[in-house]
PDB file of C-alpha atoms in Angstrom:
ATOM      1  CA  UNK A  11      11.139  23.434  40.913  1.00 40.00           C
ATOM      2  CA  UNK A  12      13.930  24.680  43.164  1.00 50.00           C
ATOM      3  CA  UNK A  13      13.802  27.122  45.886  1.00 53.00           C
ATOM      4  CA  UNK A  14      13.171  30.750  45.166  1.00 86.00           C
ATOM      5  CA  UNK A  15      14.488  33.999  47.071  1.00 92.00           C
ATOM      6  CA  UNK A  16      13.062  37.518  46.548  1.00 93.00           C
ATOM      7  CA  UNK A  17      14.486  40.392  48.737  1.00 94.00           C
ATOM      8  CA  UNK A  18      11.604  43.448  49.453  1.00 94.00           C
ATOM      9  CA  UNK A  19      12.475  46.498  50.818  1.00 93.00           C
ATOM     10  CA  UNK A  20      13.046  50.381  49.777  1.00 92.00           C
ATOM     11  CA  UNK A  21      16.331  49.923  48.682  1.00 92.00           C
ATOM     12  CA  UNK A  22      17.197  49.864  44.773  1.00 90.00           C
ATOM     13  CA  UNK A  23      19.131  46.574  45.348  1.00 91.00           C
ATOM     14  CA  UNK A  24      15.870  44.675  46.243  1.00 91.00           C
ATOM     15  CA  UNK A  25      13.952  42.384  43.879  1.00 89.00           C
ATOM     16  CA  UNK A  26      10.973  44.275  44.711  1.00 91.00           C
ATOM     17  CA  UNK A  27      11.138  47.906  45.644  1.00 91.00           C
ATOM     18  CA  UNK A  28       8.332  49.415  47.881  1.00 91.00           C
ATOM     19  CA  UNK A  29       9.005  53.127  47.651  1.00 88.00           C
ATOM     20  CA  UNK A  30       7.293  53.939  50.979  1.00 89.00           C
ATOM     21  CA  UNK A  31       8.359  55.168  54.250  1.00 90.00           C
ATOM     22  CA  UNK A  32       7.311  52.733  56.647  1.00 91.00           C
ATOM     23  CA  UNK A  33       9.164  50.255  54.463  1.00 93.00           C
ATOM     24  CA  UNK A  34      12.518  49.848  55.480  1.00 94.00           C
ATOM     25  CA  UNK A  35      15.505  49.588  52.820  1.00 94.00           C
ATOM     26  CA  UNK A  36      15.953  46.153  53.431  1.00 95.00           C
ATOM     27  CA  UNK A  37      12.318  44.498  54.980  1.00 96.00           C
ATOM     28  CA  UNK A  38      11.415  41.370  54.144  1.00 96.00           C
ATOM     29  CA  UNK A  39      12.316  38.060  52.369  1.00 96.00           C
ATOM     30  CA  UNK A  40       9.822  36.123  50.604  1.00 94.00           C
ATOM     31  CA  UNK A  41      10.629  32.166  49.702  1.00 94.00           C
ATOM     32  CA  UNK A  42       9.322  29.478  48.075  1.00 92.00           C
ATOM     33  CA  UNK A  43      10.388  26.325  49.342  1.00 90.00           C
ATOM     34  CA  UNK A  44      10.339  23.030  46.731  1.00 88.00           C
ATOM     35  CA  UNK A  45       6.550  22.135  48.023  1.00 89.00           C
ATOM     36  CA  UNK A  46       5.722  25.516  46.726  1.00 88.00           C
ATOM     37  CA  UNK A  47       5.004  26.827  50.374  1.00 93.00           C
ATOM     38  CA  UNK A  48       5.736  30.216  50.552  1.00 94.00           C
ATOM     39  CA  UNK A  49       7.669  31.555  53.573  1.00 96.00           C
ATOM     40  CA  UNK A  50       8.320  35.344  55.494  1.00 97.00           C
ATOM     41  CA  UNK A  51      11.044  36.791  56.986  1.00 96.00           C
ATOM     42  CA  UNK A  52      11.259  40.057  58.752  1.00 96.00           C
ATOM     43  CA  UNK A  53      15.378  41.192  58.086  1.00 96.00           C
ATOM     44  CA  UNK A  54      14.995  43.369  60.762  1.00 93.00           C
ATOM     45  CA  UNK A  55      12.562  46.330  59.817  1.00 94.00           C
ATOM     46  CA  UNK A  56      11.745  48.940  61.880  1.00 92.00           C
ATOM     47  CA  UNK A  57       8.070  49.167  61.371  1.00 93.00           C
ATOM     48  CA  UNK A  58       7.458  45.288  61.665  1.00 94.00           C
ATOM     49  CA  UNK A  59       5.807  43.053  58.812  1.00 96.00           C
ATOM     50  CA  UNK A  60       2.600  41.386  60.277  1.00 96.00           C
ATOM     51  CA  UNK A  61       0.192  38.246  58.997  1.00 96.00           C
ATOM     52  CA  UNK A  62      -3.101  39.479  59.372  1.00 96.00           C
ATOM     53  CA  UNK A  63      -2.568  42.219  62.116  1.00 93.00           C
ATOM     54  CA  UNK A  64       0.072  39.734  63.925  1.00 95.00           C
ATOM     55  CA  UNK A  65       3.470  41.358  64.202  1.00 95.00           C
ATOM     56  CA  UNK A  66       5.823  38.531  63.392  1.00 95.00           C
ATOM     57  CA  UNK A  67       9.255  37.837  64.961  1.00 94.00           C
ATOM     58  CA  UNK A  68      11.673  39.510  63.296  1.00 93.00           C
ATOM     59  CA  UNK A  69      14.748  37.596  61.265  1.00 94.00           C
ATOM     60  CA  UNK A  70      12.026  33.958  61.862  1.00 94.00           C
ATOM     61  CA  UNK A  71      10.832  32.282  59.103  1.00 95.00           C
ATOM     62  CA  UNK A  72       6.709  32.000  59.145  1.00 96.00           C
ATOM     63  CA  UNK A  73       4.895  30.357  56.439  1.00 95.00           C
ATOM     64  CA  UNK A  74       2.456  32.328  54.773  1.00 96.00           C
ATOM     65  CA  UNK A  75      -1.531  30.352  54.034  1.00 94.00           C
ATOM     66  CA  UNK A  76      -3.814  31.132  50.872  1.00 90.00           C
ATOM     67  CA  UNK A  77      -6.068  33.806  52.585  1.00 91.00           C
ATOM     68  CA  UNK A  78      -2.867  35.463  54.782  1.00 95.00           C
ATOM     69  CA  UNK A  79      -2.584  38.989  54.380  1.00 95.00           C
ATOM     70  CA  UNK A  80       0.710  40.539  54.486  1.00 95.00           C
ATOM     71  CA  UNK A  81       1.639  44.140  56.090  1.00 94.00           C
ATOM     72  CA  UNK A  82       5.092  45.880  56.030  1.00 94.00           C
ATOM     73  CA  UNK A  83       4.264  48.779  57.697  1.00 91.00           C
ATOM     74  CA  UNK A  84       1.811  50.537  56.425  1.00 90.00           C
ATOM     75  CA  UNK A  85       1.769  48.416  53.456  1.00 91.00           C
ATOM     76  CA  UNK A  86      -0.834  45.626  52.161  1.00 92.00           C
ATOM     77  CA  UNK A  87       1.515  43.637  50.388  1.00 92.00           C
ATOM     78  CA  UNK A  88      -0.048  41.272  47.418  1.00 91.00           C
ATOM     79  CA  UNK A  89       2.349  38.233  48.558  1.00 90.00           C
ATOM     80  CA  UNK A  90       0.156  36.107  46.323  1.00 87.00           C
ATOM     81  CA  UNK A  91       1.456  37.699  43.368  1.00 85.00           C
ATOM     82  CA  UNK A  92       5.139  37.242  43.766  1.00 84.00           C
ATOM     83  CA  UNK A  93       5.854  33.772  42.760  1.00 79.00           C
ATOM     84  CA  UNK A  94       3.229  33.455  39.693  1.00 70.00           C
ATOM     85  CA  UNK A  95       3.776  30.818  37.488  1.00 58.00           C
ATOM     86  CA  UNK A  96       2.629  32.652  34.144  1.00 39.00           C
ATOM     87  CA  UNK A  97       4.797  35.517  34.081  1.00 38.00           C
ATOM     88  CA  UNK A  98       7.606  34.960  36.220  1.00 40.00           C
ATOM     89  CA  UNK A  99       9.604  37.469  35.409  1.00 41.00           C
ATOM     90  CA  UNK A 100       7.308  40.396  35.038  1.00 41.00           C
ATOM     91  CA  UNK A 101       5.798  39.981  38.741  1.00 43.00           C
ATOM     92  CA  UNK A 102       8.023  42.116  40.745  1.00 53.00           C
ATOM     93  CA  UNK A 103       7.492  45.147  38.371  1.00 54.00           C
ATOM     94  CA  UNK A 104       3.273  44.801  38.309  1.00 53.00           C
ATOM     95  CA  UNK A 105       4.150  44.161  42.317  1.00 59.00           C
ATOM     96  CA  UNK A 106       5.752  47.628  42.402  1.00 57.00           C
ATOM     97  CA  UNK A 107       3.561  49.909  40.091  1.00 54.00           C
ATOM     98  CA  UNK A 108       0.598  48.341  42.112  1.00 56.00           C
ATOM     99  CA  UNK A 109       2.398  48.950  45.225  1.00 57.00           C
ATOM    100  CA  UNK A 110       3.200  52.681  43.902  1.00 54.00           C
ATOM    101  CA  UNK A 111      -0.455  53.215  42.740  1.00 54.00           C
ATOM    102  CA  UNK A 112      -1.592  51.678  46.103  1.00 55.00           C
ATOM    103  CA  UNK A 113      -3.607  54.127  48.776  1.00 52.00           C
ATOM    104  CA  UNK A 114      -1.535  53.689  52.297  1.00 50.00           C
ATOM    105  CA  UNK A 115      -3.272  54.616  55.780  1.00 49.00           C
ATOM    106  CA  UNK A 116      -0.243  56.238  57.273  1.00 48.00           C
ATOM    107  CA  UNK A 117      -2.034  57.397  60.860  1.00 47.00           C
ATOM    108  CA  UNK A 118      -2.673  53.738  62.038  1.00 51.00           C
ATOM    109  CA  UNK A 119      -0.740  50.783  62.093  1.00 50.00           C
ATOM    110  CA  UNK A 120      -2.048  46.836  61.425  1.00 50.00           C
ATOM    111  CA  UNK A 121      -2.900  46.594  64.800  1.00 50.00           C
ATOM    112  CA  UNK A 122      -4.471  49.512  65.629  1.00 50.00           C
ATOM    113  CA  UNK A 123      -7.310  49.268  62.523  1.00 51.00           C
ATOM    114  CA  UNK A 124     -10.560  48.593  63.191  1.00 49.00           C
ATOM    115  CA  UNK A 125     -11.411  44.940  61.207  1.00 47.00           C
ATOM    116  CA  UNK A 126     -12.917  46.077  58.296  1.00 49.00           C
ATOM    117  CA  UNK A 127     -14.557  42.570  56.222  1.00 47.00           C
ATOM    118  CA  UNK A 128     -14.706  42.494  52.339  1.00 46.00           C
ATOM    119  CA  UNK A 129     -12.406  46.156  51.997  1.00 44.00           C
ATOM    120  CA  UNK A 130      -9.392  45.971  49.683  1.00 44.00           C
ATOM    121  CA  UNK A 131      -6.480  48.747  50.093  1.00 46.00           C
ATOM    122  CA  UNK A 132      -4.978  48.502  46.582  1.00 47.00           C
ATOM    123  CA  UNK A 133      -6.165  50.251  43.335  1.00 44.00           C
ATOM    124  CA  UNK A 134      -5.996  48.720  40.193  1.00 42.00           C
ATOM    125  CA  UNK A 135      -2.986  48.853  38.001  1.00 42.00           C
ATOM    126  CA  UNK A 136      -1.876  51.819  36.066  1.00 46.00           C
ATOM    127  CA  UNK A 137      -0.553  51.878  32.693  1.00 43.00           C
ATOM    128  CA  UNK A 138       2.557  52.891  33.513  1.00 46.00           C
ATOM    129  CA  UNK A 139       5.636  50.600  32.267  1.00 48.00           C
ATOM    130  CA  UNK A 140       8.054  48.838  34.861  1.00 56.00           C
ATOM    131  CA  UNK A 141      11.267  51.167  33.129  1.00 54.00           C
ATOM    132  CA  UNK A 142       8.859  54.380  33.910  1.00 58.00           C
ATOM    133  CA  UNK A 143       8.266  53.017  37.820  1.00 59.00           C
ATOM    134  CA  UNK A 144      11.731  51.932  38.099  1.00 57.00           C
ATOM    135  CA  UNK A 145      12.899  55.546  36.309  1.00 60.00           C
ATOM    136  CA  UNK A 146      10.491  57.415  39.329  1.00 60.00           C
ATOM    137  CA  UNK A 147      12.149  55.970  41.878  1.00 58.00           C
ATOM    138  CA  UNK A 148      15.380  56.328  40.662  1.00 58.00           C
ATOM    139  CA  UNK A 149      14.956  59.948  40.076  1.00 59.00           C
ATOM    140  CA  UNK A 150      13.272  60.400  43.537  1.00 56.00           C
ATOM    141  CA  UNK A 151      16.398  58.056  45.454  1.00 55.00           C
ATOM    142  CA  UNK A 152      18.536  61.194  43.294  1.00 56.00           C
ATOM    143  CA  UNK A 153      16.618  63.914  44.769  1.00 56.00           C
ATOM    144  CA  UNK A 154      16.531  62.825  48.370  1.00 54.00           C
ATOM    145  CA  UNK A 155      20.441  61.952  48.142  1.00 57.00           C
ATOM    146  CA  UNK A 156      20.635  66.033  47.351  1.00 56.00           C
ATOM    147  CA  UNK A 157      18.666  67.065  49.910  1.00 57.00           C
ATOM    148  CA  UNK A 158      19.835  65.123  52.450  1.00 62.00           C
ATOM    149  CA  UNK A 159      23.576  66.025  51.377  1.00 63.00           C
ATOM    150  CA  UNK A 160      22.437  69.622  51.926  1.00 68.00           C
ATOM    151  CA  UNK A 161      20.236  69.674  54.726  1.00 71.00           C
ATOM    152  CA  UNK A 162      23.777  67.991  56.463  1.00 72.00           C
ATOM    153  CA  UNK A 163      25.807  71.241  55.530  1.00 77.00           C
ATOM    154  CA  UNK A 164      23.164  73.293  56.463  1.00 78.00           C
ATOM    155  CA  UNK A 165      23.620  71.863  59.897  1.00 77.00           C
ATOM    156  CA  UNK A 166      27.101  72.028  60.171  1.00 82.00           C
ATOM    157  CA  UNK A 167      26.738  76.013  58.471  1.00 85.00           C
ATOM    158  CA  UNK A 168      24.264  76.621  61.398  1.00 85.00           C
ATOM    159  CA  UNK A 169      26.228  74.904  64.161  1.00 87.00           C
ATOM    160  CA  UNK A 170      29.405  76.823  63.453  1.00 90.00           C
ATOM    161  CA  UNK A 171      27.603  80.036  63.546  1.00 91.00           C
ATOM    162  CA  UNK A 172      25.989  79.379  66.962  1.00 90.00           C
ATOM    163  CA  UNK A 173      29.272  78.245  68.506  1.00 90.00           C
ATOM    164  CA  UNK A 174      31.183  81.946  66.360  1.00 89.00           C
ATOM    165  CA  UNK A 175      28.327  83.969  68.096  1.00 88.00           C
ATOM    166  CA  UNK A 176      28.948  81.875  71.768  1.00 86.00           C
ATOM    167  CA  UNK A 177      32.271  82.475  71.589  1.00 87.00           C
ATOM    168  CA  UNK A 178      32.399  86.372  70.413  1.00 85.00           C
ATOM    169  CA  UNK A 179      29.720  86.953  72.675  1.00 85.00           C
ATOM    170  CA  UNK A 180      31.135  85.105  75.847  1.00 85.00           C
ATOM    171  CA  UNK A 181      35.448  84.738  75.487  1.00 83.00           C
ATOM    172  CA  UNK A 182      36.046  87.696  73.271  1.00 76.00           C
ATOM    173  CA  UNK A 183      34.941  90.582  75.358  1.00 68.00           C
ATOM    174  CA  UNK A 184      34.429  93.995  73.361  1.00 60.00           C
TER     175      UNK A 184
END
């Protein structure tokens, strides 16, 4: 087997996209070295990946045990799942609609959470295809775009009025 690479983050260029704020476009790497070890690295998020409630250094490759579980932000991450022998190439998908169908905590980061024994975060799988997932977050990426495009002129729109009203009120004296 040779050495596997899969890039996870909230950008649509990612092998696995996590459509979640506290992910970062670009978050982690996942790898799978040729002894089948699997191996972390943080590619510089802003709200930190951690291995059981242990920030990890960020752009450091850790290796990741059986029982390990994985955190990008707010996110439990099902690590486990990525490099599955069976269906190979259908595991990012069922990564991301369980991901999307997921419940996140967003008040309290890994560290902060009280240890809670034998509770799972994620919800089971819905029966939604990978196109439809993939389609969503398009579609949502679109809308964003559009507001963010506006909310920029609406800022500029604002800013020139304040600095028309300054000067009428201030240099052009009635």
């Amino acid at each position: 087997m040779s050495k596997k690479l899969l890039h996870i983050g909230r950008a649509p260029d990612n092998d696995i996209i996590l459509d979640e704020l506290s992910v970062s476009k670009k978050h982690i790497q996942l790898s799978q070295e040729e002894d089948n070890t699997i191996y972390v690295r943080d590619v510089g998020s802003s709200n930190g990946t951690f291995i059981n409630k242990k920030k990890i250094p960020l752009y450091e490759k850790t290796a990741l045990k059986t029982k390990d579980k994985l955190t990008l932000g707010n996110v439990l991450f099902p690590w486990e799942k990525c490099f599955a022998e069976e269906k190979k190439e259908e595991a990012p998908p069922a990564i991301a609609q369980e991901m999307a169908s997921a419940p996140q905590d967003k008040q309290k980061t890994p560290q902060e959470e009280p240890n809670k024994e034998g509770t799972e975060q994620s919800a089971p799988l819905p029966k939604e295809t990978a196109q439809n997932l993939k389609n969503s977050i398009i579609k949502h990426h679109k809308k964003m775009s559009l507001i963010e495009e506006y909310g920029i002129y609406a800022l500029l729109f604002v800013t020139f009025v304040s600095v028309m009203l300054w000067y009428f009120t201030n240099v052009v004296k009635p």
